[in-house]
Amino acid sequence: MFNRLYENTRGKKQWYRIGQNLPIMSATALLSDKIYTYCMDQLKQMAGLPQEHFDFFYQSFIYRFAEFVQVIPEARNEVLGSLLTNGLLRGLNTLHLFVNTLSGSTPLERYALFTACVLRDIHLVLTNQKIFITDQEGATLNVWQPFCGPMTEDATGQGYKIIPLSSAYQRIGRSLRPVLARQVIGENGYLWIASDIRLLAEWLEALNEEDEEGSGRLVNVIRRYRRDGGGLIDDLPIAVVDILDATATEYADLFYQWLIDGINDGSIKVNGSDAHVHITHCGVFIEFPAIFKTFSDLYNVPVNHFVVFTQLGNLFGIARKGGHDYQHAQLFSEYPDAGGARAGFLNPMSGKSHALRDGFLISDVNSVFINGQVPDVTPYMKVPSTLKQPFQALAEFNAINKPNATMKNR
């Protein structure tokens, strides 16, 4: 057994903080530590394939997986890179157990087992967070669409930011997993597995082995590894990440962190007659300038609340990508006690019903209420019929109309 025959010289573990702009890294950068050369050598011995075929199936898959998950953590409070290293550890160790305890396994079975184990948590790239592709100053260019390919294939992006989501999306992980696994493994690897329909069924069972339904050899060895542990290696180093500047969103990042923390601990009111955050039929409405001024005064930031509001538009990519997911909006207020001095919002109509309120609208409530507890729709805000709805904005959504518009040739 291989156990810690190396020193992890890649630096201390890193955790993500909201607002950090992470660099998009190549597979060679992500897997540059010498231990990965050792792992490739051991994997080649277990694969039972000639070098050319090993490179074609295994190495290309590992590189694509690395570029797909980058240093995204497995969970919000996990270390950066844990999705990558834990996937590779699971694949290496389960395959080692398979080869050394079960006789008669074929190269195809080994490949199916390895890829299923590596891709076991691939759904987490979608269910845990949204990924914003950014420029060199941290402004959002677009939202990463995993179904279009890894971040490295985006010709415009320099970095990315992680926007946490509530646990509400975890229940769809089982459905997303085989679709994303097919995306990452690529056409050649998938067709090789699919050449044996029985094995393809086992591969799909192995991806969802927590369902306790499968009974094939792949599922059985995965459960054995999960129960007993052990294997070839017990740790993998994580690449050091050099955080990029985010000058275009510096104060918006702080505001967003303050907003979700305040909603979570109850210090920021929601949906009340004196609240500045409301749930509407179109998403979360964040009123301007009220809550932005509160933030600026509380943290004594060296810019005014207009700058924070503008930077929030940069953070969510309003100017660059448009669409209905994030937008500036005006809603009708129905405050029974709305006064002209509401948090400094001076408007001759502010004391009247149906006065317009300016603000920022986020369509996905789960990116603000990350504790998963979303209140009912507010009675104090009404959405104008002219507000852009999802079906009206469909033509503007580049990932649907032009999925490869910003992608490099593959």
CSV table of C-alpha atoms in Angstrom, one decimal:
chain,number,residue,atom,x,y,z
A,1,MET,CA,0.0,0.0,0.0
A,2,PHE,CA,1.1,3.5,-0.7
A,3,ASN,CA,0.9,5.8,2.3
A,4,ARG,CA,2.3,9.3,2.4
A,5,LEU,CA,5.7,8.7,0.7
A,6,TYR,CA,5.8,12.4,-0.2
A,7,GLU,CA,5.7,15.8,1.5
A,8,ASN,CA,2.9,18.1,0.5
A,9,THR,CA,5.0,21.1,-0.6
A,10,ARG,CA,2.1,22.9,-2.4
A,11,GLY,CA,1.3,25.1,0.6
A,12,LYS,CA,-1.4,25.4,3.2
A,13,LYS,CA,-5.0,24.4,2.6
A,14,GLN,CA,-7.2,27.3,1.4
A,15,TRP,CA,-10.9,28.0,1.9
A,16,TYR,CA,-13.1,30.1,-0.3
A,17,ARG,CA,-14.3,33.4,0.9
A,18,ILE,CA,-17.2,35.0,-1.0
A,19,GLY,CA,-15.9,37.6,-3.4
A,20,GLN,CA,-12.6,35.9,-4.1
A,21,ASN,CA,-11.7,35.8,-7.8
A,22,LEU,CA,-10.2,32.4,-8.6
A,23,PRO,CA,-8.0,31.8,-11.7
A,24,ILE,CA,-9.1,29.3,-14.3
A,25,MET,CA,-6.3,26.7,-14.3
A,26,SER,CA,-5.2,24.2,-16.9
A,27,ALA,CA,-5.1,20.5,-16.0
A,28,THR,CA,-1.3,20.5,-16.0
A,29,ALA,CA,-1.3,23.3,-13.4
A,30,LEU,CA,-3.9,21.6,-11.3
A,31,LEU,CA,-2.0,18.3,-11.4
A,32,SER,CA,1.6,19.6,-11.4
A,33,ASP,CA,2.7,18.0,-8.1
A,34,LYS,CA,5.0,15.0,-8.6
A,35,ILE,CA,2.6,12.7,-6.8
A,36,TYR,CA,0.3,12.8,-9.7
A,37,THR,CA,3.0,11.3,-12.0
A,38,TYR,CA,3.2,8.4,-9.5
A,39,CYS,CA,-0.6,8.1,-9.6
A,40,MET,CA,-0.6,8.0,-13.4
A,41,ASP,CA,2.0,5.2,-13.4
A,42,GLN,CA,0.1,3.2,-10.8
A,43,LEU,CA,-3.1,3.7,-12.7
A,44,LYS,CA,-1.5,2.6,-16.0
A,45,GLN,CA,-0.5,-0.7,-14.3
A,46,MET,CA,-4.0,-1.3,-13.1
A,47,ALA,CA,-5.8,-0.3,-16.3
A,48,GLY,CA,-4.4,-3.2,-18.3
A,49,LEU,CA,-4.1,-1.1,-21.5
A,50,PRO,CA,-1.2,-0.2,-23.8
A,51,GLN,CA,0.2,3.3,-23.4
A,52,GLU,CA,-1.6,4.7,-26.4
A,53,HIS,CA,-5.0,3.5,-25.2
A,54,PHE,CA,-4.3,4.5,-21.6
A,55,ASP,CA,-3.6,8.1,-22.8
A,56,PHE,CA,-6.7,8.1,-25.0
A,57,PHE,CA,-9.1,7.0,-22.3
A,58,TYR,CA,-7.6,7.5,-18.8
A,59,GLN,CA,-5.3,10.5,-19.1
A,60,SER,CA,-7.7,12.5,-21.3
A,61,PHE,CA,-10.5,11.8,-18.9
A,62,ILE,CA,-8.5,12.8,-15.8
A,63,TYR,CA,-7.4,16.1,-17.5
A,64,ARG,CA,-10.9,16.9,-18.5
A,65,PHE,CA,-12.2,16.2,-15.0
A,66,ALA,CA,-9.6,18.4,-13.5
A,67,GLU,CA,-10.4,21.3,-15.8
A,68,PHE,CA,-14.1,20.8,-15.3
A,69,VAL,CA,-14.1,20.9,-11.5
A,70,GLN,CA,-11.1,23.3,-11.1
A,71,VAL,CA,-10.6,23.9,-7.3
A,72,ILE,CA,-14.4,24.0,-6.5
A,73,PRO,CA,-14.8,22.7,-3.0
A,74,GLU,CA,-17.1,19.7,-2.2
A,75,ALA,CA,-19.1,21.9,0.1
A,76,ARG,CA,-19.2,25.5,1.2
A,77,ASN,CA,-16.9,25.0,4.2
A,78,GLU,CA,-14.6,22.5,2.5
A,79,VAL,CA,-11.1,23.3,1.3
A,80,LEU,CA,-10.5,24.5,-2.2
A,81,GLY,CA,-9.8,21.6,-4.6
A,82,SER,CA,-11.5,18.9,-2.5
A,83,LEU,CA,-13.9,18.0,-5.3
A,84,LEU,CA,-10.9,17.2,-7.5
A,85,THR,CA,-8.7,15.4,-5.0
A,86,ASN,CA,-11.5,13.4,-3.4
A,87,GLY,CA,-12.8,12.2,-6.7
A,88,LEU,CA,-9.3,11.0,-7.9
A,89,LEU,CA,-8.7,9.4,-4.5
A,90,ARG,CA,-12.0,7.5,-4.7
A,91,GLY,CA,-11.3,6.3,-8.2
A,92,LEU,CA,-7.7,5.2,-7.6
A,93,ASN,CA,-8.4,3.4,-4.3
A,94,THR,CA,-11.6,1.7,-5.5
A,95,LEU,CA,-9.9,0.5,-8.6
A,96,HIS,CA,-6.9,-0.8,-6.6
A,97,LEU,CA,-9.3,-2.8,-4.4
A,98,PHE,CA,-11.1,-4.1,-7.5
A,99,VAL,CA,-8.0,-5.3,-9.2
A,100,ASN,CA,-6.4,-6.9,-6.2
A,101,THR,CA,-9.4,-8.7,-4.7
A,102,LEU,CA,-11.6,-9.7,-7.7
A,103,SER,CA,-10.2,-11.9,-10.4
A,104,GLY,CA,-11.2,-11.8,-14.1
A,105,SER,CA,-12.0,-8.1,-14.4
A,106,THR,CA,-11.6,-6.7,-17.9
A,107,PRO,CA,-10.0,-3.4,-18.9
A,108,LEU,CA,-13.4,-2.1,-19.8
A,109,GLU,CA,-14.8,-3.0,-16.4
A,110,ARG,CA,-11.9,-1.2,-14.7
A,111,TYR,CA,-12.4,1.9,-16.8
A,112,ALA,CA,-16.1,1.9,-16.0
A,113,LEU,CA,-15.4,1.6,-12.3
A,114,PHE,CA,-12.7,4.2,-12.2
A,115,THR,CA,-14.7,6.8,-14.0
A,116,ALA,CA,-17.9,6.2,-12.0
A,117,CYS,CA,-16.0,6.6,-8.8
A,118,VAL,CA,-14.3,9.8,-9.9
A,119,LEU,CA,-17.6,11.3,-11.1
A,120,ARG,CA,-19.5,10.3,-8.0
A,121,ASP,CA,-20.0,13.9,-6.8
A,122,ILE,CA,-19.9,15.7,-10.2
A,123,HIS,CA,-23.4,17.0,-9.6
A,124,LEU,CA,-22.0,19.3,-6.9
A,125,VAL,CA,-20.6,21.7,-9.5
A,126,LEU,CA,-24.3,22.7,-10.1
A,127,THR,CA,-26.1,22.0,-6.9
A,128,ASN,CA,-23.8,23.7,-4.4
A,129,GLN,CA,-23.2,27.0,-6.2
A,130,LYS,CA,-23.4,29.1,-9.3
A,131,ILE,CA,-20.1,29.9,-11.0
A,132,PHE,CA,-19.6,33.3,-12.4
A,133,ILE,CA,-16.9,33.6,-15.2
A,134,THR,CA,-15.1,36.9,-14.6
A,135,ASP,CA,-12.6,39.2,-16.3
A,136,GLN,CA,-9.3,40.2,-14.9
A,137,GLU,CA,-10.9,42.8,-12.6
A,138,GLY,CA,-13.5,40.5,-11.2
A,139,ALA,CA,-16.5,41.7,-13.1
A,140,THR,CA,-18.9,38.9,-14.3
A,141,LEU,CA,-18.9,38.1,-18.0
A,142,ASN,CA,-21.4,35.2,-17.9
A,143,VAL,CA,-22.6,32.3,-15.7
A,144,TRP,CA,-20.8,29.0,-16.3
A,145,GLN,CA,-22.9,26.4,-18.0
A,146,PRO,CA,-21.4,23.0,-17.3
A,147,PHE,CA,-23.4,21.4,-20.0
A,148,CYS,CA,-21.4,23.4,-22.5
A,149,GLY,CA,-18.0,22.2,-21.3
A,150,PRO,CA,-15.3,23.1,-18.8
A,151,MET,CA,-14.4,26.7,-17.9
A,152,THR,CA,-11.1,26.4,-19.8
A,153,GLU,CA,-13.1,26.3,-23.0
A,154,ASP,CA,-14.5,29.8,-22.4
A,155,ALA,CA,-12.4,32.1,-24.6
A,156,THR,CA,-13.3,35.2,-22.6
A,157,GLY,CA,-12.9,34.3,-19.0
A,158,GLN,CA,-9.8,35.0,-16.8
A,159,GLY,CA,-11.2,33.8,-13.5
A,160,TYR,CA,-14.4,32.7,-11.7
A,161,LYS,CA,-16.3,33.4,-8.5
A,162,ILE,CA,-18.4,31.0,-6.4
A,163,ILE,CA,-21.9,32.1,-5.5
A,164,PRO,CA,-23.3,29.7,-2.8
A,165,LEU,CA,-26.7,28.1,-3.2
A,166,SER,CA,-29.0,26.7,-0.5
A,167,SER,CA,-29.4,23.0,0.0
A,168,ALA,CA,-32.7,23.0,-1.9
A,169,TYR,CA,-30.9,21.9,-5.0
A,170,GLN,CA,-29.3,18.8,-3.4
A,171,ARG,CA,-32.4,16.7,-4.1
A,172,ILE,CA,-31.9,16.9,-7.9
A,173,GLY,CA,-28.3,15.7,-7.7
A,174,ARG,CA,-29.2,12.1,-8.5
A,175,SER,CA,-30.9,13.3,-11.8
A,176,LEU,CA,-28.0,15.6,-12.7
A,177,ARG,CA,-25.2,13.2,-12.0
A,178,PRO,CA,-25.4,10.9,-15.1
A,179,VAL,CA,-25.9,13.8,-17.4
A,180,LEU,CA,-22.9,15.7,-16.1
A,181,ALA,CA,-20.9,12.4,-16.0
A,182,ARG,CA,-21.6,11.9,-19.7
A,183,GLN,CA,-20.4,15.5,-20.3
A,184,VAL,CA,-17.1,15.0,-18.5
A,185,ILE,CA,-16.2,11.5,-19.7
A,186,GLY,CA,-16.5,12.5,-23.3
A,187,GLU,CA,-17.9,10.7,-26.3
A,188,ASN,CA,-15.2,8.1,-26.8
A,189,GLY,CA,-15.1,7.0,-23.1
A,190,TYR,CA,-18.9,6.8,-23.0
A,191,LEU,CA,-19.2,4.9,-26.2
A,192,TRP,CA,-16.6,2.4,-25.0
A,193,ILE,CA,-18.7,1.7,-21.8
A,194,ALA,CA,-21.9,1.7,-23.8
A,195,SER,CA,-20.5,-1.0,-26.1
A,196,ASP,CA,-21.6,-3.4,-23.3
A,197,ILE,CA,-25.2,-2.5,-22.4
A,198,ARG,CA,-25.0,-4.6,-19.2
A,199,LEU,CA,-21.9,-2.7,-18.1
A,200,LEU,CA,-23.5,0.6,-19.0
A,201,ALA,CA,-26.3,-0.2,-16.6
A,202,GLU,CA,-23.8,-1.1,-13.9
A,203,TRP,CA,-22.0,2.2,-14.6
A,204,LEU,CA,-25.2,4.2,-14.1
A,205,GLU,CA,-25.9,2.2,-10.9
A,206,ALA,CA,-22.4,2.9,-9.7
A,207,LEU,CA,-22.9,6.6,-10.1
A,208,ASN,CA,-25.9,6.4,-7.8
A,209,GLU,CA,-24.7,3.6,-5.6
A,210,GLU,CA,-26.1,5.4,-2.5
A,211,ASP,CA,-29.6,4.4,-3.6
A,212,GLU,CA,-28.8,0.8,-2.4
A,213,GLU,CA,-30.6,-0.6,-5.5
A,214,GLY,CA,-27.7,-1.9,-7.6
A,215,SER,CA,-26.2,-5.3,-7.1
A,216,GLY,CA,-23.5,-5.6,-9.8
A,217,ARG,CA,-19.8,-6.0,-9.3
A,218,LEU,CA,-19.0,-2.3,-9.6
A,219,VAL,CA,-21.5,-1.3,-7.0
A,220,ASN,CA,-20.4,-4.0,-4.6
A,221,VAL,CA,-16.8,-3.0,-4.7
A,222,ILE,CA,-17.7,0.7,-4.2
A,223,ARG,CA,-19.7,-0.2,-1.1
A,224,ARG,CA,-16.8,-2.3,0.2
A,225,TYR,CA,-14.4,0.6,-0.3
A,226,ARG,CA,-16.8,3.0,1.4
A,227,ARG,CA,-17.2,0.6,4.3
A,228,ASP,CA,-13.6,-0.5,4.8
A,229,GLY,CA,-11.5,2.2,3.3
A,230,GLY,CA,-7.9,1.5,2.4
A,231,GLY,CA,-6.4,1.3,-1.0
A,232,LEU,CA,-3.4,2.7,-2.9
A,233,ILE,CA,-3.1,6.2,-1.4
A,234,ASP,CA,-4.6,8.2,1.4
A,235,ASP,CA,-4.0,11.8,0.5
A,236,LEU,CA,-3.4,14.0,-2.5
A,237,PRO,CA,-2.0,17.6,-2.5
A,238,ILE,CA,-4.1,20.5,-3.7
A,239,ALA,CA,-2.6,23.1,-6.0
A,240,VAL,CA,-2.0,26.5,-4.4
A,241,VAL,CA,-4.4,29.1,-5.8
A,242,ASP,CA,-3.2,32.6,-6.4
A,243,ILE,CA,-6.3,34.8,-5.8
A,244,LEU,CA,-6.9,37.3,-8.6
A,245,ASP,CA,-7.9,41.0,-8.0
A,246,ALA,CA,-11.6,41.9,-8.0
A,247,THR,CA,-11.4,45.7,-8.1
A,248,ALA,CA,-14.7,45.9,-10.1
A,249,THR,CA,-16.7,44.2,-7.3
A,250,GLU,CA,-14.7,44.8,-4.2
A,251,TYR,CA,-17.5,46.4,-2.1
A,252,ALA,CA,-20.3,44.5,-3.8
A,253,ASP,CA,-18.6,41.3,-2.6
A,254,LEU,CA,-18.6,42.6,1.0
A,255,PHE,CA,-22.3,43.7,0.6
A,256,TYR,CA,-23.3,40.3,-0.7
A,257,GLN,CA,-21.6,38.5,2.1
A,258,TRP,CA,-23.2,40.8,4.6
A,259,LEU,CA,-26.6,40.4,3.0
A,260,ILE,CA,-26.8,36.6,3.1
A,261,ASP,CA,-25.3,36.5,6.6
A,262,GLY,CA,-27.8,39.1,7.8
A,263,ILE,CA,-30.8,37.3,6.3
A,264,ASN,CA,-29.5,34.0,7.8
A,265,ASP,CA,-29.1,35.3,11.3
A,266,GLY,CA,-32.2,37.5,11.2
A,267,SER,CA,-30.5,40.9,11.5
A,268,ILE,CA,-31.8,41.9,8.1
A,269,LYS,CA,-35.6,42.1,7.9
A,270,VAL,CA,-37.4,40.5,5.1
A,271,ASN,CA,-41.0,41.2,3.8
A,272,GLY,CA,-42.0,43.5,6.5
A,273,SER,CA,-43.4,47.0,6.1
A,274,ASP,CA,-40.1,48.4,7.3
A,275,ALA,CA,-38.0,45.8,5.3
A,276,HIS,CA,-35.7,46.6,2.4
A,277,VAL,CA,-35.6,43.0,1.1
A,278,HIS,CA,-38.7,41.3,-0.3
A,279,ILE,CA,-39.7,38.1,-1.9
A,280,THR,CA,-41.7,38.6,-5.1
A,281,HIS,CA,-43.0,36.4,-7.8
A,282,CYS,CA,-39.9,37.3,-9.8
A,283,GLY,CA,-37.3,36.7,-7.1
A,284,VAL,CA,-35.6,38.6,-4.3
A,285,PHE,CA,-36.0,42.4,-4.5
A,286,ILE,CA,-33.2,44.4,-2.8
A,287,GLU,CA,-34.4,48.0,-2.4
A,288,PHE,CA,-32.1,50.9,-3.4
A,289,PRO,CA,-30.8,53.1,-1.8
A,290,ALA,CA,-32.1,52.0,1.6
A,291,ILE,CA,-30.2,48.8,2.3
A,292,PHE,CA,-27.1,49.9,0.4
A,293,LYS,CA,-26.9,53.1,2.5
A,294,THR,CA,-27.2,51.0,5.6
A,295,PHE,CA,-24.3,48.8,4.5
A,296,SER,CA,-22.1,51.7,3.6
A,297,ASP,CA,-22.7,53.5,6.9
A,298,LEU,CA,-22.3,50.3,9.0
A,299,TYR,CA,-19.0,49.3,7.4
A,300,ASN,CA,-17.8,52.9,6.8
A,301,VAL,CA,-16.6,51.9,3.3
A,302,PRO,CA,-14.6,54.6,1.4
A,303,VAL,CA,-17.3,54.8,-1.4
A,304,ASN,CA,-20.9,55.8,-1.3
A,305,HIS,CA,-23.9,53.5,-1.7
A,306,PHE,CA,-24.2,54.4,-5.4
A,307,VAL,CA,-20.8,52.7,-6.0
A,308,VAL,CA,-21.8,49.6,-4.1
A,309,PHE,CA,-25.0,49.4,-6.1
A,310,THR,CA,-23.1,49.8,-9.4
A,311,GLN,CA,-20.6,47.2,-8.3
A,312,LEU,CA,-23.4,44.8,-7.5
A,313,GLY,CA,-24.4,45.1,-11.1
A,314,ASN,CA,-20.8,44.2,-12.1
A,315,LEU,CA,-20.8,41.2,-9.7
A,316,PHE,CA,-24.0,39.8,-11.3
A,317,GLY,CA,-23.0,40.7,-14.8
A,318,ILE,CA,-25.9,42.9,-15.7
A,319,ALA,CA,-24.1,45.1,-18.2
A,320,ARG,CA,-22.3,42.2,-19.8
A,321,LYS,CA,-24.8,39.4,-20.1
A,322,GLY,CA,-28.2,40.9,-19.5
A,323,GLY,CA,-31.0,38.4,-19.1
A,324,HIS,CA,-33.6,38.0,-16.4
A,325,ASP,CA,-31.6,36.2,-13.7
A,326,TYR,CA,-30.3,39.5,-12.3
A,327,GLN,CA,-31.6,42.9,-13.2
A,328,HIS,CA,-32.3,46.5,-12.1
A,329,ALA,CA,-36.0,46.8,-11.5
A,330,GLN,CA,-38.7,49.2,-10.3
A,331,LEU,CA,-41.6,47.7,-8.2
A,332,PHE,CA,-44.8,49.2,-6.9
A,333,SER,CA,-44.8,49.6,-3.1
A,334,GLU,CA,-47.8,48.8,-1.1
A,335,TYR,CA,-46.5,50.0,2.2
A,336,PRO,CA,-49.4,51.1,4.5
A,337,ASP,CA,-47.0,53.2,6.6
A,338,ALA,CA,-44.4,54.2,4.0
A,339,GLY,CA,-43.1,57.6,4.7
A,340,GLY,CA,-41.0,60.0,2.8
A,341,ALA,CA,-38.0,59.4,5.0
A,342,ARG,CA,-37.8,55.7,4.5
A,343,ALA,CA,-34.0,55.2,4.9
A,344,GLY,CA,-33.2,58.3,3.1
A,345,PHE,CA,-35.4,57.5,0.0
A,346,LEU,CA,-36.7,60.9,-0.8
A,347,ASN,CA,-39.5,60.8,-3.3
A,348,PRO,CA,-42.6,62.9,-3.5
A,349,MET,CA,-44.6,59.7,-4.0
A,350,SER,CA,-42.9,57.8,-1.2
A,351,GLY,CA,-45.8,58.1,1.1
A,352,LYS,CA,-48.4,57.0,-1.4
A,353,SER,CA,-49.6,53.6,-2.4
A,354,HIS,CA,-48.2,52.3,-5.7
A,355,ALA,CA,-45.0,54.4,-5.4
A,356,LEU,CA,-42.2,53.0,-7.5
A,357,ARG,CA,-39.3,51.6,-5.6
A,358,ASP,CA,-35.9,51.2,-7.3
A,359,GLY,CA,-33.8,48.2,-6.6
A,360,PHE,CA,-32.0,45.0,-7.7
A,361,LEU,CA,-33.9,41.8,-8.5
A,362,ILE,CA,-32.3,38.3,-8.2
A,363,SER,CA,-34.5,35.6,-9.7
A,364,ASP,CA,-33.0,32.7,-7.9
A,365,VAL,CA,-34.0,33.1,-4.2
A,366,ASN,CA,-31.7,30.2,-3.3
A,367,SER,CA,-28.7,32.3,-4.0
A,368,VAL,CA,-29.7,34.7,-1.2
A,369,PHE,CA,-31.6,32.5,1.3
A,370,ILE,CA,-28.8,29.9,1.5
A,371,ASN,CA,-30.3,28.4,4.6
A,372,GLY,CA,-33.0,27.0,2.4
A,373,GLN,CA,-35.8,28.7,4.3
A,374,VAL,CA,-37.5,31.0,1.8
A,375,PRO,CA,-40.4,33.2,3.1
A,376,ASP,CA,-43.7,33.6,1.3
A,377,VAL,CA,-44.2,36.4,-1.3
A,378,THR,CA,-44.4,39.8,0.3
A,379,PRO,CA,-47.7,41.7,0.4
A,380,TYR,CA,-45.8,45.0,0.2
A,381,MET,CA,-44.3,44.9,-3.3
A,382,LYS,CA,-46.1,44.4,-6.6
A,383,VAL,CA,-44.4,43.4,-9.8
A,384,PRO,CA,-45.3,45.6,-12.8
A,385,SER,CA,-46.6,43.8,-15.8
A,386,THR,CA,-43.8,45.3,-17.9
A,387,LEU,CA,-41.0,43.7,-15.8
A,388,LYS,CA,-39.0,41.2,-17.9
A,389,GLN,CA,-40.1,37.7,-17.3
A,390,PRO,CA,-38.1,34.5,-18.1
A,391,PHE,CA,-40.0,33.7,-21.3
A,392,GLN,CA,-39.6,37.2,-22.5
A,393,ALA,CA,-35.8,37.1,-21.9
A,394,LEU,CA,-35.4,33.7,-23.6
A,395,ALA,CA,-33.9,35.2,-26.8
A,396,GLU,CA,-31.3,37.0,-24.7
A,397,PHE,CA,-30.0,33.9,-23.0
A,398,ASN,CA,-26.8,33.1,-24.9
A,399,ALA,CA,-26.4,29.6,-23.4
A,400,ILE,CA,-29.6,28.6,-25.2
A,401,ASN,CA,-29.5,30.5,-28.4
A,402,LYS,CA,-25.7,30.4,-29.0
A,403,PRO,CA,-24.2,27.8,-26.7
A,404,ASN,CA,-20.8,28.0,-28.3
A,405,ALA,CA,-20.6,31.7,-28.9
A,406,THR,CA,-17.8,32.2,-26.4
A,407,MET,CA,-16.3,28.8,-26.6
A,408,LYS,CA,-13.1,27.9,-28.2
A,409,ASN,CA,-13.1,25.4,-31.0
A,410,ARG,CA,-12.9,21.9,-29.6
